[in-house]
Coordinates of C-alpha atoms in Angstrom, one line a residue:
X1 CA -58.4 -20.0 29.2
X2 CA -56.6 -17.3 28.0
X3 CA -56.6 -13.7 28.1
X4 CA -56.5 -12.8 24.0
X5 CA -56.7 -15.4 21.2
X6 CA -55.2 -14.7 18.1
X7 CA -56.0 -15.9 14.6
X8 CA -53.1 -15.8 11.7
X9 CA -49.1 -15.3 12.8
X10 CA -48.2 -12.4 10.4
X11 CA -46.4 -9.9 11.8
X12 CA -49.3 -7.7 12.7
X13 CA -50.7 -10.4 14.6
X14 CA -47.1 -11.0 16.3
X15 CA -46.9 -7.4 16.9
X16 CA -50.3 -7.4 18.6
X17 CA -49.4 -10.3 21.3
X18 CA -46.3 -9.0 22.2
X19 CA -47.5 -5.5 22.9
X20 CA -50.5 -7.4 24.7
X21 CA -47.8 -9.9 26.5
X22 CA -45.9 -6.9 27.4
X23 CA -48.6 -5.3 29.0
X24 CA -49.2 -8.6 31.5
X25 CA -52.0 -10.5 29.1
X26 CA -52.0 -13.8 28.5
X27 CA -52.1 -14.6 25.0
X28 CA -51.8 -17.6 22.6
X29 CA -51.6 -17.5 18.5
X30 CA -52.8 -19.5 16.3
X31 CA -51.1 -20.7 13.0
X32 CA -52.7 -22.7 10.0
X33 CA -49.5 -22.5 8.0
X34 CA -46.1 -25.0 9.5
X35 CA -44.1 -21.7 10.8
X36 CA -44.8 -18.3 11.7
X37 CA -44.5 -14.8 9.9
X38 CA -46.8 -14.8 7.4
X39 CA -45.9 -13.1 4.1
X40 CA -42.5 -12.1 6.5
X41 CA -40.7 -16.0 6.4
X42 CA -37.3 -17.0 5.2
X43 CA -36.5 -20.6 3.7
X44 CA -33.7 -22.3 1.8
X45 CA -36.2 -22.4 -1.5
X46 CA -33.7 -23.6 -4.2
X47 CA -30.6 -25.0 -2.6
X48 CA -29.1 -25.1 0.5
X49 CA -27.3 -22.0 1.9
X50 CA -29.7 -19.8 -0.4
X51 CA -32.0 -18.0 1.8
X52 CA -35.3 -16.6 0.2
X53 CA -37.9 -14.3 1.4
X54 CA -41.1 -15.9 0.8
X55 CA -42.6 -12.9 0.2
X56 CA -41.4 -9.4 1.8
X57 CA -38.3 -8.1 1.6
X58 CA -38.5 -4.6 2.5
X59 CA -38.2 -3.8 6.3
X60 CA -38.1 0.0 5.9
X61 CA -41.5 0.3 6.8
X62 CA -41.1 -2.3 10.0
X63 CA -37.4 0.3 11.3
X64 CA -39.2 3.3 11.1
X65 CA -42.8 1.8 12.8
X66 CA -44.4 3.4 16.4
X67 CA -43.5 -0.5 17.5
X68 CA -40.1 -0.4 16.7
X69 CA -39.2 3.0 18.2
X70 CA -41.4 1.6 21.5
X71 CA -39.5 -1.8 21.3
X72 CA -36.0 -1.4 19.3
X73 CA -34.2 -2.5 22.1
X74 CA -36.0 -5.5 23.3
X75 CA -36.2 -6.7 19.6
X76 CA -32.5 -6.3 19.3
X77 CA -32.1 -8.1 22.6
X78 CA -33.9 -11.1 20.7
X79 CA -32.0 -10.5 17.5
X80 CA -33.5 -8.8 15.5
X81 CA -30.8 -7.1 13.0
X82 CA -31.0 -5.0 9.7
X83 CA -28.4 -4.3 6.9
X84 CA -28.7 -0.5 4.9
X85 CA -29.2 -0.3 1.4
X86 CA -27.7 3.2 0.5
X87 CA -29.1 2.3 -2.8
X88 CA -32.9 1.8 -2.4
X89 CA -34.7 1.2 -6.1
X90 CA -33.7 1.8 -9.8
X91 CA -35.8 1.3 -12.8
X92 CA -34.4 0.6 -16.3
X93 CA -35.6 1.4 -19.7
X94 CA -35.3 0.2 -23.0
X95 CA -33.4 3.1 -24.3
X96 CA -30.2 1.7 -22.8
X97 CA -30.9 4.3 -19.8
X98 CA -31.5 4.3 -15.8
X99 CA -32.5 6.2 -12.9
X100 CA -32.2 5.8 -9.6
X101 CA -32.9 6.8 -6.1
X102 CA -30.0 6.6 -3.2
X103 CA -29.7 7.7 0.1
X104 CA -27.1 10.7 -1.3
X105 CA -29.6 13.8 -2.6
X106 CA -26.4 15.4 -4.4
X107 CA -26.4 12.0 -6.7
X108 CA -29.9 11.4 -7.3
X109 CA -30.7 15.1 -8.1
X110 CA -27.8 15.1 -10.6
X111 CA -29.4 11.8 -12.0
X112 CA -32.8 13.6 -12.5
X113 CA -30.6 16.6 -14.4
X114 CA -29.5 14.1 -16.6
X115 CA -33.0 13.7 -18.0
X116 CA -34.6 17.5 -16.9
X117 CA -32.8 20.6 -15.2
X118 CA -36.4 21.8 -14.9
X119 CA -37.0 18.0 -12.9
X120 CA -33.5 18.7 -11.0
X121 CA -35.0 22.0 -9.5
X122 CA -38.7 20.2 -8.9
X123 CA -36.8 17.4 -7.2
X124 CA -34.5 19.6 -5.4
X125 CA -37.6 21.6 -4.1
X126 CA -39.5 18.5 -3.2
X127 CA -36.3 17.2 -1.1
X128 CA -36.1 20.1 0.7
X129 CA -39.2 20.4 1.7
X130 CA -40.1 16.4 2.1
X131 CA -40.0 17.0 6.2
X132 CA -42.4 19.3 7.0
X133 CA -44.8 18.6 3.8
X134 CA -45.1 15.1 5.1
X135 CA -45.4 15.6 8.6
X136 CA -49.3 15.2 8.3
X137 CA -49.3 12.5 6.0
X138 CA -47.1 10.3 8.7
X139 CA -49.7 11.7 11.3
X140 CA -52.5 10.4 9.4
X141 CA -50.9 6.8 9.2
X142 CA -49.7 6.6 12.6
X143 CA -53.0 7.3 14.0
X144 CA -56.3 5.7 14.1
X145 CA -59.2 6.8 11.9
X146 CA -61.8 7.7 14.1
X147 CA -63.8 10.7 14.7
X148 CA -61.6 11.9 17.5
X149 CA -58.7 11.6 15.9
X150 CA -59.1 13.1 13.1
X151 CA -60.8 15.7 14.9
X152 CA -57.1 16.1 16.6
X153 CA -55.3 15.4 13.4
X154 CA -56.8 18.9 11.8
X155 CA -56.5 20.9 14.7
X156 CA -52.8 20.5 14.5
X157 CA -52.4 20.2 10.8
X158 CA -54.8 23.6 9.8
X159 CA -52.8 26.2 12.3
X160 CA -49.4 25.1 11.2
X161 CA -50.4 24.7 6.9
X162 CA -53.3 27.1 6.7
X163 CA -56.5 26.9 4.9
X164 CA -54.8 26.7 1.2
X165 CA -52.0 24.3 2.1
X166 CA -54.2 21.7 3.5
X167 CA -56.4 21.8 0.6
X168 CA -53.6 21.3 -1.2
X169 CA -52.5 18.5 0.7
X170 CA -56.4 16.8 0.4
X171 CA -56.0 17.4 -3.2
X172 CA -52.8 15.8 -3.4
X173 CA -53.9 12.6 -1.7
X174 CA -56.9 12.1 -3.7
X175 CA -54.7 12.3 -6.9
X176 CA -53.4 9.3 -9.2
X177 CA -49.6 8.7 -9.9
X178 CA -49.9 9.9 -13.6
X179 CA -52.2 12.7 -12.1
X180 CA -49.3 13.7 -10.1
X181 CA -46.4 13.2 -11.8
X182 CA -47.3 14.2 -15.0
X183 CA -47.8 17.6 -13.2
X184 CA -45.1 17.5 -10.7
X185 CA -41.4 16.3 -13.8
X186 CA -41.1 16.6 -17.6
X187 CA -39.0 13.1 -17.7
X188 CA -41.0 10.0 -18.6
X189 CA -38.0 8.0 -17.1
X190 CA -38.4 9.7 -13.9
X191 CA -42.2 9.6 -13.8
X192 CA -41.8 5.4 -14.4
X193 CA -39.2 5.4 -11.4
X194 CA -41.8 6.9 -9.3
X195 CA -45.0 5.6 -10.8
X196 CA -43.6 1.6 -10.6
X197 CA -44.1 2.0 -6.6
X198 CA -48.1 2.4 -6.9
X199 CA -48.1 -1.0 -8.6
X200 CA -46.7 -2.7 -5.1
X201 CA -50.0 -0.8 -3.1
X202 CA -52.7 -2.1 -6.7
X203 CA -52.0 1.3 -7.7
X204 CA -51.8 1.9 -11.5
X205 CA -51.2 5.0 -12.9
X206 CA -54.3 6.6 -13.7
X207 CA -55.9 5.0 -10.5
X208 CA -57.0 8.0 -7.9
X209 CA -55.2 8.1 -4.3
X210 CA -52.2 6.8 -6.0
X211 CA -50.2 9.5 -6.1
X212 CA -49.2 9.3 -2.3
X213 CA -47.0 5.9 -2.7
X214 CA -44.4 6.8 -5.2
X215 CA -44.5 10.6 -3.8
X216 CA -43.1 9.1 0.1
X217 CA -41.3 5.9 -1.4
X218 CA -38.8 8.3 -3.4
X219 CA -38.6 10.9 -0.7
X220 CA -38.2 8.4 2.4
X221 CA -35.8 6.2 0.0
X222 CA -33.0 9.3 -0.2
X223 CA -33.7 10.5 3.4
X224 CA -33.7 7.2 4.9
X225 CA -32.2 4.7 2.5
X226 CA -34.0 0.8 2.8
X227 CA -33.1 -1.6 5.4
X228 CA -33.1 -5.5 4.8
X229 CA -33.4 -8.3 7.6
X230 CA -29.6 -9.5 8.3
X231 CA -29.6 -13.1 6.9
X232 CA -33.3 -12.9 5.8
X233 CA -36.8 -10.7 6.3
X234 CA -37.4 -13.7 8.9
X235 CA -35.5 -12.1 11.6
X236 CA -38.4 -9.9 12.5
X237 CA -40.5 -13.0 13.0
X238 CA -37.7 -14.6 15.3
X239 CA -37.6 -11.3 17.5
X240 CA -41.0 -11.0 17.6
X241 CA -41.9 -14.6 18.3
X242 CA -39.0 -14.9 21.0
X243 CA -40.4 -11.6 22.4
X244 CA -43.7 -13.2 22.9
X245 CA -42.0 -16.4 24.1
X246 CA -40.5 -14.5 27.1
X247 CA -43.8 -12.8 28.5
X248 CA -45.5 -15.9 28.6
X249 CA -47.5 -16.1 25.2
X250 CA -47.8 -18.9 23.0
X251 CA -47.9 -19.4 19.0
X252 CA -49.1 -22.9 17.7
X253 CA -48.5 -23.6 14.2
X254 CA -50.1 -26.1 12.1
X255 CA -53.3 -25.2 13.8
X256 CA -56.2 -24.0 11.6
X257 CA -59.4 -22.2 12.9
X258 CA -62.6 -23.0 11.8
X259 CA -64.9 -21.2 13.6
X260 CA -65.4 -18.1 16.0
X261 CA -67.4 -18.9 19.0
X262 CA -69.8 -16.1 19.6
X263 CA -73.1 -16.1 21.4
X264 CA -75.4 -13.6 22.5
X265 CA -73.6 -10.8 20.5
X266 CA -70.0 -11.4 22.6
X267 CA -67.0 -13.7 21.3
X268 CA -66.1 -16.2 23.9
X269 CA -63.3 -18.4 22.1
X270 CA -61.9 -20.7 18.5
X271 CA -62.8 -24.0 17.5
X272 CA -59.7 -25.6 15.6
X273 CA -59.9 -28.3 13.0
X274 CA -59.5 -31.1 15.2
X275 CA -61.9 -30.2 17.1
X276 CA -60.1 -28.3 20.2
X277 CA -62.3 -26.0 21.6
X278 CA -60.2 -23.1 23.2
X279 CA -61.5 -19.9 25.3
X280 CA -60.7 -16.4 26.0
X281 CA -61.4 -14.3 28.5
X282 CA -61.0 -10.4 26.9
X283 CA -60.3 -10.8 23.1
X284 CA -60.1 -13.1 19.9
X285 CA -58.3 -11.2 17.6
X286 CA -58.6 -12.5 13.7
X287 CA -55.8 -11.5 11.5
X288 CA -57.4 -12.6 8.3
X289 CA -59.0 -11.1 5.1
X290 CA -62.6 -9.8 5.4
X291 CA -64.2 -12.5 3.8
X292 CA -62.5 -15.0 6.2
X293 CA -64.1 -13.2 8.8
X294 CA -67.5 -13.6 8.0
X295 CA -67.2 -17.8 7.0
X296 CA -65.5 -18.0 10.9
X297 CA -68.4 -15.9 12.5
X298 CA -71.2 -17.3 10.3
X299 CA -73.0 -14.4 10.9
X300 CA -72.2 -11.1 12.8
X301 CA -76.1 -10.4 13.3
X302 CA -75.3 -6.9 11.4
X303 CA -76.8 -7.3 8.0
X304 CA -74.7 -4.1 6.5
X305 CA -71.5 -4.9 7.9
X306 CA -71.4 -8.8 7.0
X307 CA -72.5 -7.7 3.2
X308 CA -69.4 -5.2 3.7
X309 CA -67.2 -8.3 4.1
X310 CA -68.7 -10.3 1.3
X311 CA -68.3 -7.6 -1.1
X312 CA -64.8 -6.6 -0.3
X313 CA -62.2 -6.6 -3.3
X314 CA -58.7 -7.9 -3.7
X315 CA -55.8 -6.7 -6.1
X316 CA -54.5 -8.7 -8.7
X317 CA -52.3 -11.4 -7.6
X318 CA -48.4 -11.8 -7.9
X319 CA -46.1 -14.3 -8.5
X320 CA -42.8 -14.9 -6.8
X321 CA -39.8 -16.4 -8.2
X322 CA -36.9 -17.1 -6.3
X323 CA -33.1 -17.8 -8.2
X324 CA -30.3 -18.8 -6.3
X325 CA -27.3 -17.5 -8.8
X326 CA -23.8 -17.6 -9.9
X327 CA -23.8 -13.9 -10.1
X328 CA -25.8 -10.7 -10.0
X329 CA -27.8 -10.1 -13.6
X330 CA -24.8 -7.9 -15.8
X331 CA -27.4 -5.1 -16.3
X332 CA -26.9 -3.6 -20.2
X333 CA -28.1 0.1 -18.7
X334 CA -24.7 0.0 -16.8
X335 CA -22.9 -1.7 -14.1
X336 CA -24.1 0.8 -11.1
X337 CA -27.7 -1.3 -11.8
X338 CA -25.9 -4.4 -9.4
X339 CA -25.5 -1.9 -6.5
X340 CA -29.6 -1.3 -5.8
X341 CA -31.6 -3.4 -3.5
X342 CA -35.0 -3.2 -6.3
X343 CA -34.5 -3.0 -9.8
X344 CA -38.1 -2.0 -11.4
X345 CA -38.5 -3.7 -15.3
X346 CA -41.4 -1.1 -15.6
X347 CA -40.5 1.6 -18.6
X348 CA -43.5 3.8 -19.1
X349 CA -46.9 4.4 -17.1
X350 CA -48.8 3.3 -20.2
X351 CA -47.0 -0.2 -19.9
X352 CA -48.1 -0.1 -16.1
X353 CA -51.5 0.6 -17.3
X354 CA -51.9 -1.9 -20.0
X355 CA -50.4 -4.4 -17.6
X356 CA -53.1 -3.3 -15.2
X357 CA -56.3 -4.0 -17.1
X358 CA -55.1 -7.3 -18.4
X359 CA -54.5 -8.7 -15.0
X360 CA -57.7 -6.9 -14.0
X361 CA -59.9 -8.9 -16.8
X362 CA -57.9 -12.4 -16.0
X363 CA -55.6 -12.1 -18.6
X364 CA -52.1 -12.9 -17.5
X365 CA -49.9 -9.8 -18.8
X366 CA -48.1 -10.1 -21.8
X367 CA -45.6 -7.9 -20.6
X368 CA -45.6 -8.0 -16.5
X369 CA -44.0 -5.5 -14.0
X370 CA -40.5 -7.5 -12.9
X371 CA -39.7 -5.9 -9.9
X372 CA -36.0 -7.4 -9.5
X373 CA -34.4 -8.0 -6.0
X374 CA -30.9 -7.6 -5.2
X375 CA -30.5 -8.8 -1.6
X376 CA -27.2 -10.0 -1.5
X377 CA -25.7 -7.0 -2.7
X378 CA -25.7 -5.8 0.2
X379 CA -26.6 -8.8 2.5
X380 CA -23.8 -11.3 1.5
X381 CA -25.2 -14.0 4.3
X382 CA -27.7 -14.9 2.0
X383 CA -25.3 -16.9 0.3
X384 CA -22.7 -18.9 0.1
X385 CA -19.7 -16.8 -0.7
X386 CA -19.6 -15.4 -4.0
X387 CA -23.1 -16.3 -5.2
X388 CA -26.4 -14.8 -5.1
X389 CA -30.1 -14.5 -4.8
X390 CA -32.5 -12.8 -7.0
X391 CA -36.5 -12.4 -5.6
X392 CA -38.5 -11.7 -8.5
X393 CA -42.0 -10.0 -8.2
X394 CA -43.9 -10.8 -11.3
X395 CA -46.7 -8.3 -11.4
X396 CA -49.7 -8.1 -11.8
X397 CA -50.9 -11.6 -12.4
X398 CA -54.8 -12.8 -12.3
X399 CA -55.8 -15.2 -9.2
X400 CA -58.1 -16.9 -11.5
X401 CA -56.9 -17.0 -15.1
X402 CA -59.7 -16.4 -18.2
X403 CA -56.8 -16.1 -20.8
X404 CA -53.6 -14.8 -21.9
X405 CA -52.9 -11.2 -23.6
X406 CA -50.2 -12.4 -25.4
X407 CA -52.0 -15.7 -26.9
X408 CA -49.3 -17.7 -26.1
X409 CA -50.1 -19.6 -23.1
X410 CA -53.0 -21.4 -23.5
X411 CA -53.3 -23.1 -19.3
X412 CA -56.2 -21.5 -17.5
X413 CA -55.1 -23.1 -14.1
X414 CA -51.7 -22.2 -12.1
X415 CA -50.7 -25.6 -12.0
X416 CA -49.5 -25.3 -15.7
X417 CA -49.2 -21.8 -17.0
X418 CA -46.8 -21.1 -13.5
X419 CA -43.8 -21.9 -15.7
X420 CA -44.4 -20.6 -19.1
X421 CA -45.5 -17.2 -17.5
X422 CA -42.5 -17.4 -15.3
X423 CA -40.2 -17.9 -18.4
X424 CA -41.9 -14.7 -19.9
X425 CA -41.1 -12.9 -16.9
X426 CA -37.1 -14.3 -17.3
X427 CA -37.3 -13.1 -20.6
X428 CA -37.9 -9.4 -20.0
X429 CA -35.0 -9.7 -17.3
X430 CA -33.5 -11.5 -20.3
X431 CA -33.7 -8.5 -22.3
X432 CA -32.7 -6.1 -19.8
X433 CA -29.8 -8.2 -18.8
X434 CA -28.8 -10.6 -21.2
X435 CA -26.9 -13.6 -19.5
X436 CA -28.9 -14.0 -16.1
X437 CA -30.6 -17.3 -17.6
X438 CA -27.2 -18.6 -17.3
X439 CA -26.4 -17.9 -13.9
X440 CA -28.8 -19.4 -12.5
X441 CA -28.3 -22.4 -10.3
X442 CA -31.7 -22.9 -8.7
X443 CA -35.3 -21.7 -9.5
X444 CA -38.5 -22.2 -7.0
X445 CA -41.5 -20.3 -8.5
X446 CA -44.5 -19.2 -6.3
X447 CA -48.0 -18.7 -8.2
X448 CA -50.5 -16.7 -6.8
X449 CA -52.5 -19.9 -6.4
X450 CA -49.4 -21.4 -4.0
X451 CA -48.9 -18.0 -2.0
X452 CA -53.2 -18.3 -0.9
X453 CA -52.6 -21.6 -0.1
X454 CA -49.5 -20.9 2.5
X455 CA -51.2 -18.0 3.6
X456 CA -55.2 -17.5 2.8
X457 CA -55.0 -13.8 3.6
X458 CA -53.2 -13.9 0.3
X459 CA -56.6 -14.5 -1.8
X460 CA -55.4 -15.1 -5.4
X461 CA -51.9 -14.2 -5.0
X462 CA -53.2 -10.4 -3.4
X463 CA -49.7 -9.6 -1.2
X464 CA -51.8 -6.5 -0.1
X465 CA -54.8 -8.0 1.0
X466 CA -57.1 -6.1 -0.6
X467 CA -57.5 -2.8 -2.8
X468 CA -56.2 0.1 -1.2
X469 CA -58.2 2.6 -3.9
X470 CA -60.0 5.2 -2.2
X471 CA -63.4 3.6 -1.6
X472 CA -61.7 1.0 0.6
X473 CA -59.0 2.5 2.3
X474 CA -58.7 5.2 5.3
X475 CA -61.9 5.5 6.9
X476 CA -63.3 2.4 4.5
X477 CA -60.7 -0.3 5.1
X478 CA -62.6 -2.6 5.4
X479 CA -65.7 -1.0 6.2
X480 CA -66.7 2.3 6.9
X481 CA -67.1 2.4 11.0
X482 CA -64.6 -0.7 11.6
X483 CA -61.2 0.7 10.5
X484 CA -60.1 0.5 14.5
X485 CA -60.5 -3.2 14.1
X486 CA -64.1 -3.5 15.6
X487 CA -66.5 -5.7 14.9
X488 CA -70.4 -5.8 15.7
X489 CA -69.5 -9.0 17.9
X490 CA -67.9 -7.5 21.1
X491 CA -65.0 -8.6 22.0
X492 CA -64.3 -9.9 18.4
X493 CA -61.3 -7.9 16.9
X494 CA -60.3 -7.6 13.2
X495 CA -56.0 -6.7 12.2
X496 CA -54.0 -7.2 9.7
X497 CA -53.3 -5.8 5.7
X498 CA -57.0 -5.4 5.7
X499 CA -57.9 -2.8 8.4
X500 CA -56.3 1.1 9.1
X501 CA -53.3 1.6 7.8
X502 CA -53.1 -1.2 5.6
X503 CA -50.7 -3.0 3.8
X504 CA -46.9 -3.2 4.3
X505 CA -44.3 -4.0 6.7
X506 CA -45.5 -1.5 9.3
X507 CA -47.2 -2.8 11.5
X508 CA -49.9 -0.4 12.0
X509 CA -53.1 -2.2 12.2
X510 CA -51.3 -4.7 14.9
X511 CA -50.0 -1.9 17.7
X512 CA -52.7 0.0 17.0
X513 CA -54.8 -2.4 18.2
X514 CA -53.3 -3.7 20.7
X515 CA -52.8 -0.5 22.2
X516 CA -56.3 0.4 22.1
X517 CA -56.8 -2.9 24.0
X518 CA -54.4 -2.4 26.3
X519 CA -55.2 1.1 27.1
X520 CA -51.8 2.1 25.6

């Protein structure tokens, strides 16, 4: 028997046992895919020497975490290591034109003056003040949503804003990107920039609460830069799993879980699939998507929270394609273009939109979001020398297709319309930089069908796990009452993309959980 038993190996649920292992429990995770990590895993997809992020690639999120400033050194010790991009995301446009966000303020304003003095001076003024106007936004992520807290969290925030600045602040996180932006720059080509980050969160333009993502991705992307995992985004699972390997805990792969043991209102342990039976003495902690939840518990004995689980919503899917290459894409909008870690094929909010509502109504786009990476520019290990990788987001894409917008692809399963929608997607790239079809050496494509089946938290190709819009995020994510992770069956934990704070690489829902469990 064992102390905490943990359901799903992503890295919140990695997170959670080594905080726990730290803190002298005994703990043991469970794993239905072959390896751990995930939507966080690194494999030779295409051909060997090329090494592909399955899924994430960004590790900004995962550098700048409450774990990682509590733990940077002991993940180090285990290997964990990160290259800079000075040259976070660009996006490209089919006027020949691009704009981009570095880590050098002087350059990316004089970017933004290119298209708008007046945008120069809004961005300058939003720069400048990007600290102390988004101290109480980091607050509100780092912190659990409970009634004390948030108690806590306006005590500090209305003394030091005033009345009128927090109600600003409200206001401005109840917005939508177009909402936002459209109020905030003149330049259509710097709203798109922005607005293509509130597509990676199931944010569309016109959607409200969006406004929040592109606002902190642009700021924290010239303050901060992005970091990448040296040699892969897998290199926070190592550290993590050899973290947990030298407190005692213990992660089992190929080991699915098909029911929670629960009786009398209290959790007591997992049954596996063939049959194991294994108990715990404090916790079972399930990292897995809300309706997951309720098929392992069966029934929770609360009516209102179980229908809160059936009812929750996922995004639109994604599909991955992964290229190993004979060079980076020669981008027509200018050579800088091969020097940015994300290159966004997302030219207006209305094409954002549009894209949007076809995915939305099962339609796969007939002109998807590309969102381009460009590890290897500044990760050459990913590599053999002198070649390249390209991880290609294809958003947004239906789990379950009813049709396709462009009338082209007639497939209504994944098993065939995976390629001719991934040749559309090569196309745009195509367009944007003509010759990258030729360069390319190796393809592997992930459909949103193949990413649920390596990882079910992924339900139709959702890399978010669920909706963040407003009625299911903050206090609501999942379920109003159960954002700390709590279920009505004591002892029974809930983490991951689907509880407080959410998606990403942060790691949020995993510390904060386990240090709620461990008493800090």
């Amino acid at each position: 028997m064992t102390d905490a038993i943990i359901i799903g190996s992503g890295h919140n649920s990695l997170v959670c046992a080594a905080h726990l292992a730290t803190k002298g429990w005994s703990v043991a995770v469970y794993e239905q895919a072959a390896v751990p990590g995930g939507a966080i895993k690194t494999a030779e997809l295409t051909l060997p020497g090329f090494r592909h992020d399955w899924a994430a690639m960004n590790l900004s999120l995962f550098a700048g975490s409450q774990f990682s400033k509590t733990y940077g050194d002991v993940l180090s010790s285990h290997g964990l290591d990160y290259v800079p991009a000075q040259n976070p995301f660009a996006s490209v446009f089919p006027d020949g034109k691009w704009f981009g966000v570095s880590a050098d303020p002087v350059a990316t304003a004089e970017r933004v003056d290119d298209f708008s003095p007046a945008d120069a001076r809004a961005w300058k003024e939003m720069s400048a003040s990007f600290f102390s106007d988004a101290e109480p936004i980091f607050d509100l992520l780092g912190s659990p949503v409970n009634k004390r807290s948030i108690a806590k969290l306006a005590l500090k925030t209305l003394p030091k804003l005033g009345i009128n600045r927090t109600l600003d602040l409200a206001r401005f996180m109840m917005m939508s990107p177009r909402g936002w932006l459209d109020e905030t720059f003149e330049s259509n080509h710097v709203k798109a920039t922005l607005a293509a980050w509130g597509m990676h969160l199931d944010f569309a333009p016109d959607i409200a609460g969006g406004a929040l993502f592109p606002y902190l991705e642009a700021m924290a992307g010239q303050a901060f830069g992005m970091v990448l995992g040296k040699g892969g985004a897998n290199t926070v699972t190592n550290a993590l799993k050899a973290m947990i390997d030298a407190n005692g805990g213990t992660i089992e792969c190929g080991a699915n879980v098909t029911r929670v043991l629960h009786e009398n209102g209290r959790a007591r342990g997992i049954v596996l699939d063939d049959g194991r039976q294994v108990m715990a003495k404090k916790a079972v902690i399930a990292n897995v998507a809300p309706r997951a939840l309720a098929r392992l518990t069966g029934e929770t004995g609360n009516k209102v929270y179980d229908k809160g689980l059936s009812k929750f919503r996922h995004a639109p899917g994604t599909m991955m394609i992964h290229l190993a290459m004979e060079d980076l894409p020669d981008w027509t909008a200018g050579p800088e273009l091969r020097d940015f870690a994300y290159v966004h094929i997302a030219p207006s909010m209305d094409y954002m939109a549009r894209t949007y509502q076809e995915a939305q109504a099962g339609l796969l786009p007939k002109e998807p979001v590309i969102v381009c990476g460009q590890p290897t520019t500044v990760d050459p290990s990913r590599a053999p020398e002198g070649k390249h990788v390209l991880w290609l987001q294809v958003r947004m894409a239906p789990g379950e297709i009813r049709g396709d917008a462009a009338g082209e692809i007639a497939a209504m399963n994944w098993q065939d319309a995976a390629e001719p929608f991934a040749e559309r997607a090569l196309d745009i790239l195509e367009t944007y930089a003509p010759g990258t079809r030729a360069k390319i050496i190796g393809k592997h494509i992930v459909s949103p069908m193949d990413l649920e089946a390596d990882n079910p938290n992924l339900v139709g190709g959702d890399q978010v796990c669920g909706s963040h819009h407003l009625n299911q995020h903050f206090l609501f994510r999942p379920f109003r009452g159960h954002a700390d992770g709590n279920t009505p069956i004591a002892n029974l934990h809930h983490t991951g993309a689907a509880v407080w704070p959410g998606a990403g690489t942060g790691a949020g829902p995993g510390f904060l959980l386990a240090q709620k469990l461990a008493g800090k």
